[in-house]
Amino acid sequence: MAIREGAWDCPHCGRTGNRGSAKFCGGCGAPRGEDVRFYLPDDAREVSDAAELRKAMAGPDWICPYCQGDNGAESSFCSGCGAPRDGAAVRPLVETRLAPPVVPAPQPVVSKGRAGGLLKKGCGIGCLGLLVLFGLIWFLGRPREATLTAQGFSWERSIQIEALQAVTEEAWEDAVPAGARVLSRRREVHHTNRVQTGTVRKSSTVTEQVQVGTERVKVGTRDLGNGYFEDIYEDRPVYEDRSHEESYDEPVYREDPVFAVKVRYEIDKWLPAREEKAAGQDRSPRWPEVQQAANERAGARKESYEIRFLDDKGKACVHRTPREAEWRRFEPGGAYRATVKPDGEVARFLDPEG
């Protein structure tokens, strides 16, 4: 465990690098003082002399409560004023831990020479081209503001007509719906049950880390409070990967089929038959007249409405909505502020009433 001599800087004259064991500044002669802090230079001297080692390990210096002078741990009286050590404060022992080593991230392999330079240049030009392309797409695709004048209105409504028709289906016997007319029955595999029939002996290679020893690692330094520093070491385990074969029994299974009755049947269902439509370019939407047969009924209804506009540059625009109430808010010849997509469809209206 190495002992090294530290250093301190004089707060009076600014001299740096005074020897850690020196009680007075080598420049101005001022006493070290309790406010001085020791530090360990990169080129700190390692102590090898036995007497100096004993001095370093004797303990931290103590601070005279009368003259604030630094005194060695082996002294019972202050070297400056002669006051006894009784009750004097000692310099603290301070540990400084080394930062854990930083594992460098793997660096990408860079091709050298003309080919690598051309590749890099080509990638740069390609990226710039993509940026320009995306910027152009965004610019051309962004909605624009315009004043729109309502020119025409249209509407379309439709009713789905359903017919009651016989359809053929299949289901397991316990899932046949009520009202079904059975056409045939047959036994089929419904599912399989997995049954273990035994085991088979197998082996695999297992790799694990095994501690094979320890290594002594420097983890920091300890300020001994007297101008000297002590290296701090820890014993850390050393591991290596070791592989071995492990045997185990793997289960063997068979799949046993389980049979059930599959039924083919006929049943009446309401199915889409046709669609009746009505459309117009007026302000009076109506539902289509429906002629239903005995086995028919009206199903889902759909409606859509459209307003055609001209913007302030004479370009045609359109707004579509499934809501009649919204459609009726617009008046022929009315002017409305809106944002319009490049394809002429209205994105949204900016007027409160639009």
Tab-separated table of C-alpha atoms in Angstrom:
chain	number	residue	atom	x	y	z
A	1	MET	CA	0.000	0.000	0.000
A	2	ALA	CA	1.886	3.055	-1.292
A	3	ILE	CA	2.300	6.276	0.732
A	4	ARG	CA	2.863	9.461	-1.285
A	5	GLU	CA	3.700	12.986	-0.196
A	6	GLY	CA	1.115	15.573	-1.178
A	7	ALA	CA	1.371	19.323	-1.598
A	8	TRP	CA	-0.334	22.547	-0.542
A	9	ASP	CA	-0.648	26.103	-1.852
A	10	CYS	CA	0.090	29.160	0.279
A	11	PRO	CA	-2.967	31.413	0.714
A	12	HIS	CA	-0.722	34.386	1.600
A	13	CYS	CA	1.805	34.643	-1.250
A	14	GLY	CA	0.223	32.267	-3.759
A	15	ARG	CA	3.181	29.892	-3.904
A	16	THR	CA	2.035	26.504	-5.194
A	17	GLY	CA	3.386	23.048	-4.617
A	18	ASN	CA	4.741	23.382	-1.068
A	19	ARG	CA	5.727	19.947	0.247
A	20	GLY	CA	2.895	18.345	2.155
A	21	SER	CA	5.017	17.727	5.254
A	22	ALA	CA	6.282	21.344	5.373
A	23	LYS	CA	4.704	23.400	8.177
A	24	PHE	CA	5.754	26.744	6.639
A	25	CYS	CA	5.554	28.180	3.113
A	26	GLY	CA	8.804	27.895	1.189
A	27	GLY	CA	8.143	31.297	-0.384
A	28	CYS	CA	6.997	33.696	2.355
A	29	GLY	CA	7.515	31.597	5.493
A	30	ALA	CA	3.858	31.845	6.549
A	31	PRO	CA	2.571	28.939	8.696
A	32	ARG	CA	0.452	26.371	6.920
A	33	GLY	CA	-2.805	27.117	8.814
A	34	GLU	CA	-5.917	25.026	9.264
A	35	ASP	CA	-7.649	26.470	6.167
A	36	VAL	CA	-5.037	24.963	3.855
A	37	ARG	CA	-6.100	21.810	1.995
A	38	PHE	CA	-3.717	19.124	0.799
A	39	TYR	CA	-3.791	17.727	-2.734
A	40	LEU	CA	-1.952	14.948	-4.531
A	41	PRO	CA	0.031	16.009	-7.636
A	42	ASP	CA	0.221	13.643	-10.591
A	43	ASP	CA	3.977	13.242	-10.037
A	44	ALA	CA	3.728	12.849	-6.237
A	45	ARG	CA	6.780	11.243	-4.641
A	46	GLU	CA	6.334	7.771	-3.142
A	47	VAL	CA	7.686	7.542	0.402
A	48	SER	CA	10.182	4.743	0.971
A	49	ASP	CA	12.193	5.919	4.005
A	50	ALA	CA	11.168	3.960	7.125
A	51	ALA	CA	11.280	6.982	9.462
A	52	GLU	CA	9.206	9.094	7.090
A	53	LEU	CA	6.714	6.245	6.690
A	54	ARG	CA	6.278	6.097	10.486
A	55	LYS	CA	5.712	9.860	10.510
A	56	ALA	CA	3.109	9.584	7.731
A	57	MET	CA	1.254	6.788	9.516
A	58	ALA	CA	1.407	8.444	12.965
A	59	GLY	CA	-1.942	10.141	12.410
A	60	PRO	CA	-3.376	13.468	11.241
A	61	ASP	CA	-1.942	16.820	12.327
A	62	TRP	CA	-3.679	18.669	15.137
A	63	ILE	CA	-4.625	22.340	15.127
A	64	CYS	CA	-3.486	24.484	18.053
A	65	PRO	CA	-6.595	26.161	19.552
A	66	TYR	CA	-4.503	29.230	20.509
A	67	CYS	CA	-2.364	30.063	17.457
A	68	GLN	CA	-4.082	27.791	14.861
A	69	GLY	CA	-0.725	26.280	13.928
A	70	ASP	CA	-0.376	22.799	12.424
A	71	ASN	CA	1.395	20.242	14.595
A	72	GLY	CA	2.407	16.653	13.938
A	73	ALA	CA	0.521	13.814	15.626
A	74	GLU	CA	3.681	12.863	17.571
A	75	SER	CA	3.868	16.340	19.217
A	76	SER	CA	2.232	16.918	22.616
A	77	PHE	CA	2.839	20.691	22.581
A	78	CYS	CA	2.387	23.294	19.858
A	79	SER	CA	5.622	24.005	18.013
A	80	GLY	CA	4.535	27.613	17.535
A	81	CYS	CA	3.271	28.784	20.935
A	82	GLY	CA	4.010	25.830	23.224
A	83	ALA	CA	0.363	25.261	24.192
A	84	PRO	CA	-0.576	21.689	25.189
A	85	ARG	CA	-2.472	19.501	22.750
A	86	ASP	CA	-5.357	18.784	25.152
A	87	GLY	CA	-8.722	19.035	23.328
A	88	ALA	CA	-7.197	20.194	20.034
A	89	ALA	CA	-9.039	19.408	16.788
A	90	VAL	CA	-7.343	17.179	14.239
A	91	ARG	CA	-7.419	17.375	10.466
A	92	PRO	CA	-10.017	15.018	8.933
A	93	LEU	CA	-9.129	11.929	6.928
A	94	VAL	CA	-10.624	12.381	3.447
A	95	GLU	CA	-11.099	9.549	0.958
A	96	THR	CA	-11.281	10.217	-2.782
A	97	ARG	CA	-12.600	7.401	-4.938
A	98	LEU	CA	-11.491	6.947	-8.533
A	99	ALA	CA	-14.171	7.137	-11.185
A	100	PRO	CA	-14.985	3.732	-12.712
A	101	PRO	CA	-13.264	3.158	-16.053
A	102	VAL	CA	-15.250	4.304	-19.071
A	103	VAL	CA	-15.738	1.581	-21.655
A	104	PRO	CA	-15.349	3.241	-25.069
A	105	ALA	CA	-18.191	2.737	-27.512
A	106	PRO	CA	-17.264	0.690	-30.583
A	107	GLN	CA	-16.257	2.952	-33.441
A	108	PRO	CA	-17.696	2.353	-36.909
A	109	VAL	CA	-15.255	1.084	-39.497
A	110	VAL	CA	-14.424	3.915	-41.866
A	111	SER	CA	-13.217	3.067	-45.348
A	112	LYS	CA	-10.019	4.867	-46.278
A	113	GLY	CA	-8.862	6.054	-49.643
A	114	ARG	CA	-10.647	7.454	-52.640
A	115	ALA	CA	-13.509	4.943	-52.578
A	116	GLY	CA	-14.317	5.803	-48.952
A	117	GLY	CA	-14.223	9.527	-49.724
A	118	LEU	CA	-16.531	9.116	-52.684
A	119	LEU	CA	-18.946	7.040	-50.607
A	120	LYS	CA	-19.002	9.677	-47.855
A	121	LYS	CA	-19.517	12.450	-50.403
A	122	GLY	CA	-22.282	10.500	-52.116
A	123	CYS	CA	-24.091	9.916	-48.804
A	124	GLY	CA	-23.920	13.628	-48.026
A	125	ILE	CA	-25.372	14.595	-51.405
A	126	GLY	CA	-28.084	11.946	-51.044
A	127	CYS	CA	-29.112	13.208	-47.592
A	128	LEU	CA	-29.232	16.794	-48.869
A	129	GLY	CA	-31.388	15.701	-51.785
A	130	LEU	CA	-33.811	13.916	-49.452
A	131	LEU	CA	-34.087	17.010	-47.257
A	132	VAL	CA	-34.857	19.171	-50.296
A	133	LEU	CA	-37.433	16.623	-51.521
A	134	PHE	CA	-39.183	16.415	-48.137
A	135	GLY	CA	-39.198	20.208	-47.886
A	136	LEU	CA	-40.770	20.512	-51.340
A	137	ILE	CA	-43.423	17.896	-50.507
A	138	TRP	CA	-44.268	19.721	-47.286
A	139	PHE	CA	-44.461	23.100	-49.053
A	140	LEU	CA	-46.694	21.828	-51.856
A	141	GLY	CA	-48.865	19.740	-49.525
A	142	ARG	CA	-49.608	22.331	-46.852
A	143	PRO	CA	-53.146	23.808	-46.741
A	144	ARG	CA	-53.575	27.404	-47.921
A	145	GLU	CA	-55.977	30.050	-46.655
A	146	ALA	CA	-58.585	31.395	-49.070
A	147	THR	CA	-61.954	33.131	-49.250
A	148	LEU	CA	-64.518	30.709	-50.708
A	149	THR	CA	-67.818	31.602	-52.368
A	150	ALA	CA	-70.572	28.952	-52.299
A	151	GLN	CA	-71.586	28.089	-55.902
A	152	GLY	CA	-73.611	24.890	-55.755
A	153	PHE	CA	-75.102	22.236	-53.503
A	154	SER	CA	-75.731	18.524	-53.974
A	155	TRP	CA	-76.863	15.602	-51.856
A	156	GLU	CA	-77.198	11.812	-51.975
A	157	ARG	CA	-79.178	9.442	-49.777
A	158	SER	CA	-79.386	5.655	-49.898
A	159	ILE	CA	-81.223	2.805	-48.154
A	160	GLN	CA	-79.862	-0.737	-47.996
A	161	ILE	CA	-82.578	-3.287	-48.850
A	162	GLU	CA	-82.171	-6.678	-47.180
A	163	ALA	CA	-83.819	-9.929	-48.282
A	164	LEU	CA	-84.569	-12.986	-46.170
A	165	GLN	CA	-82.572	-15.755	-47.841
A	166	ALA	CA	-81.744	-19.368	-47.055
A	167	VAL	CA	-78.020	-19.959	-46.501
A	168	THR	CA	-76.076	-23.137	-45.790
A	169	GLU	CA	-73.650	-23.187	-42.859
A	170	GLU	CA	-71.755	-25.637	-40.647
A	171	ALA	CA	-71.266	-25.721	-36.874
A	172	TRP	CA	-70.510	-28.159	-34.077
A	173	GLU	CA	-73.615	-29.857	-32.741
A	174	ASP	CA	-73.708	-27.783	-29.555
A	175	ALA	CA	-73.507	-24.496	-31.517
A	176	VAL	CA	-76.294	-24.981	-34.087
A	177	PRO	CA	-78.626	-21.927	-33.920
A	178	ALA	CA	-82.334	-22.219	-33.210
A	179	GLY	CA	-84.497	-22.442	-36.318
A	180	ALA	CA	-81.840	-24.248	-38.351
A	181	ARG	CA	-82.904	-27.022	-40.739
A	182	VAL	CA	-80.409	-29.905	-40.424
A	183	LEU	CA	-79.114	-31.261	-43.734
A	184	SER	CA	-76.433	-33.732	-42.540
A	185	ARG	CA	-74.267	-34.843	-39.623
A	186	ARG	CA	-70.735	-36.289	-39.515
A	187	ARG	CA	-68.040	-36.993	-36.939
A	188	GLU	CA	-64.864	-34.909	-37.162
A	189	VAL	CA	-61.829	-34.201	-35.022
A	190	HIS	CA	-62.858	-31.369	-32.728
A	191	HIS	CA	-59.490	-31.005	-30.987
A	192	THR	CA	-56.577	-33.081	-29.686
A	193	ASN	CA	-55.432	-33.869	-26.177
A	194	ARG	CA	-51.702	-33.873	-25.482
A	195	VAL	CA	-50.681	-36.983	-23.522
A	196	GLN	CA	-47.153	-37.612	-22.227
A	197	THR	CA	-45.885	-41.037	-23.243
A	198	GLY	CA	-42.396	-40.927	-21.756
A	199	THR	CA	-39.150	-38.992	-21.822
A	200	VAL	CA	-35.995	-38.824	-23.900
A	201	ARG	CA	-32.548	-38.175	-22.437
A	202	LYS	CA	-30.845	-35.084	-23.840
A	203	SER	CA	-27.903	-32.900	-22.964
A	204	SER	CA	-26.915	-29.282	-23.466
A	205	THR	CA	-23.820	-27.168	-22.982
A	206	VAL	CA	-24.086	-24.752	-20.049
A	207	THR	CA	-21.637	-21.868	-19.680
A	208	GLU	CA	-21.285	-20.041	-16.379
A	209	GLN	CA	-18.878	-17.646	-14.728
A	210	VAL	CA	-16.672	-19.158	-12.042
A	211	GLN	CA	-14.509	-17.155	-9.642
A	212	VAL	CA	-10.905	-18.232	-10.089
A	213	GLY	CA	-9.231	-15.769	-7.747
A	214	THR	CA	-8.963	-12.108	-6.813
A	215	GLU	CA	-7.002	-9.103	-7.996
A	216	ARG	CA	-5.845	-6.102	-6.013
A	217	VAL	CA	-7.203	-2.921	-7.545
A	218	LYS	CA	-6.485	0.689	-6.639
A	219	VAL	CA	-9.834	2.415	-6.061
A	220	GLY	CA	-8.785	5.791	-4.627
A	221	THR	CA	-6.605	7.718	-2.190
A	222	ARG	CA	-6.909	8.729	1.462
A	223	ASP	CA	-5.733	12.144	2.691
A	224	LEU	CA	-3.980	11.272	5.978
A	225	GLY	CA	-4.365	14.838	7.249
A	226	ASN	CA	-0.615	15.455	7.616
A	227	GLY	CA	0.526	16.142	4.064
A	228	TYR	CA	0.717	12.497	3.048
A	229	PHE	CA	-1.686	10.353	1.034
A	230	GLU	CA	-2.326	6.633	1.145
A	231	ASP	CA	-3.470	4.555	-1.839
A	232	ILE	CA	-6.716	2.631	-1.222
A	233	TYR	CA	-6.952	-0.877	-2.638
A	234	GLU	CA	-9.731	-3.439	-2.819
A	235	ASP	CA	-9.690	-7.136	-3.560
A	236	ARG	CA	-12.008	-7.794	-6.482
A	237	PRO	CA	-13.031	-11.226	-7.736
A	238	VAL	CA	-11.707	-12.508	-11.049
A	239	TYR	CA	-14.010	-14.695	-13.138
A	240	GLU	CA	-13.683	-16.867	-16.189
A	241	ASP	CA	-16.241	-18.643	-18.335
A	242	ARG	CA	-16.403	-22.397	-17.934
A	243	SER	CA	-18.621	-24.763	-19.888
A	244	HIS	CA	-19.937	-28.202	-19.030
A	245	GLU	CA	-22.539	-30.636	-20.273
A	246	GLU	CA	-25.822	-31.044	-18.400
A	247	SER	CA	-28.246	-33.897	-19.014
A	248	TYR	CA	-31.999	-33.634	-18.661
A	249	ASP	CA	-35.163	-35.577	-19.466
A	250	GLU	CA	-37.329	-34.006	-22.169
A	251	PRO	CA	-40.981	-35.126	-22.182
A	252	VAL	CA	-42.355	-36.970	-25.230
A	253	TYR	CA	-46.028	-36.450	-26.127
A	254	ARG	CA	-48.646	-37.843	-28.467
A	255	GLU	CA	-51.745	-36.044	-29.728
A	256	ASP	CA	-54.978	-37.997	-29.078
A	257	PRO	CA	-57.893	-36.843	-31.271
A	258	VAL	CA	-61.236	-35.984	-29.665
A	259	PHE	CA	-64.235	-36.369	-31.997
A	260	ALA	CA	-67.514	-34.442	-32.103
A	261	VAL	CA	-70.490	-34.120	-34.448
A	262	LYS	CA	-70.288	-31.447	-37.194
A	263	VAL	CA	-73.716	-30.380	-38.482
A	264	ARG	CA	-74.482	-28.939	-41.915
A	265	TYR	CA	-77.682	-26.929	-41.849
A	266	GLU	CA	-79.792	-24.371	-43.666
A	267	ILE	CA	-81.085	-21.211	-42.003
A	268	ASP	CA	-82.848	-18.010	-43.084
A	269	LYS	CA	-80.862	-14.771	-42.743
A	270	TRP	CA	-81.337	-11.148	-43.670
A	271	LEU	CA	-78.710	-10.367	-46.324
A	272	PRO	CA	-78.024	-7.239	-48.419
A	273	ALA	CA	-79.989	-7.496	-51.671
A	274	ARG	CA	-79.746	-4.062	-53.294
A	275	GLU	CA	-79.392	-0.366	-52.570
A	276	GLU	CA	-81.982	2.295	-53.379
A	277	LYS	CA	-80.542	5.792	-54.002
A	278	ALA	CA	-81.786	9.337	-54.401
A	279	ALA	CA	-79.627	12.329	-55.359
A	280	GLY	CA	-80.045	15.940	-56.378
A	281	GLN	CA	-78.403	19.317	-56.815
A	282	ASP	CA	-81.007	21.313	-54.946
A	283	ARG	CA	-81.623	22.228	-51.315
A	284	SER	CA	-84.405	19.663	-50.733
A	285	PRO	CA	-82.871	16.284	-49.873
A	286	ARG	CA	-85.242	13.319	-49.595
A	287	TRP	CA	-85.070	9.581	-49.049
A	288	PRO	CA	-85.638	7.274	-52.045
A	289	GLU	CA	-89.000	5.596	-52.495
A	290	VAL	CA	-88.685	1.900	-51.731
A	291	GLN	CA	-90.771	-0.925	-53.174
A	292	GLN	CA	-90.337	-3.938	-50.884
A	293	ALA	CA	-91.236	-7.545	-51.606
A	294	ALA	CA	-92.727	-9.749	-48.913
A	295	ASN	CA	-89.312	-11.139	-47.977
A	296	GLU	CA	-87.557	-7.736	-47.915
A	297	ARG	CA	-86.959	-5.007	-45.353
A	298	ALA	CA	-85.219	-1.632	-45.165
A	299	GLY	CA	-81.761	-1.737	-43.618
A	300	ALA	CA	-79.021	0.818	-42.970
A	301	ARG	CA	-79.424	4.381	-44.238
A	302	LYS	CA	-76.600	6.605	-45.498
A	303	GLU	CA	-76.510	10.262	-46.472
A	304	SER	CA	-73.843	12.633	-47.775
A	305	TYR	CA	-73.857	16.318	-48.681
A	306	GLU	CA	-71.568	18.480	-50.789
A	307	ILE	CA	-70.964	22.204	-51.246
A	308	ARG	CA	-68.995	23.472	-54.257
A	309	PHE	CA	-67.000	26.697	-53.931
A	310	LEU	CA	-64.811	29.015	-55.975
A	311	ASP	CA	-61.841	30.587	-54.202
A	312	ASP	CA	-60.641	34.171	-54.682
A	313	LYS	CA	-58.467	32.996	-57.615
A	314	GLY	CA	-61.308	31.211	-59.390
A	315	LYS	CA	-60.209	27.688	-58.433
A	316	ALA	CA	-62.868	25.084	-57.628
A	317	CYS	CA	-63.036	23.704	-54.082
A	318	VAL	CA	-65.386	21.266	-52.380
A	319	HIS	CA	-66.578	20.427	-48.870
A	320	ARG	CA	-68.291	17.115	-48.057
A	321	THR	CA	-70.158	16.253	-44.866
A	322	PRO	CA	-72.484	13.469	-43.669
A	323	ARG	CA	-74.535	15.981	-41.589
A	324	GLU	CA	-77.478	17.794	-43.139
A	325	ALA	CA	-77.495	20.470	-40.406
A	326	GLU	CA	-73.918	21.458	-41.259
A	327	TRP	CA	-74.724	21.525	-44.990
A	328	ARG	CA	-77.651	23.885	-44.423
A	329	ARG	CA	-75.462	26.442	-42.621
A	330	PHE	CA	-74.040	27.494	-45.984
A	331	GLU	CA	-75.962	29.871	-48.252
A	332	PRO	CA	-75.694	30.255	-52.044
A	333	GLY	CA	-73.298	33.106	-52.811
A	334	GLY	CA	-72.054	33.217	-49.208
A	335	ALA	CA	-68.357	33.972	-48.606
A	336	TYR	CA	-66.364	31.905	-46.092
A	337	ARG	CA	-62.743	31.918	-44.936
A	338	ALA	CA	-61.184	28.443	-44.967
A	339	THR	CA	-57.984	26.459	-45.365
A	340	VAL	CA	-57.878	24.371	-48.535
A	341	LYS	CA	-55.800	21.275	-49.313
A	342	PRO	CA	-53.808	21.060	-52.586
A	343	ASP	CA	-56.480	18.727	-54.070
A	344	GLY	CA	-59.167	21.395	-53.557
A	345	GLU	CA	-60.831	19.797	-50.522
A	346	VAL	CA	-61.628	22.146	-47.639
A	347	ALA	CA	-59.538	21.302	-44.565
A	348	ARG	CA	-61.487	23.530	-42.158
A	349	PHE	CA	-63.482	26.734	-42.034
A	350	LEU	CA	-62.125	29.745	-40.167
A	351	ASP	CA	-65.447	31.593	-39.889
A	352	PRO	CA	-67.466	30.876	-36.726
A	353	GLU	CA	-70.603	30.251	-38.804
A	354	GLY	CA	-68.786	28.110	-41.438
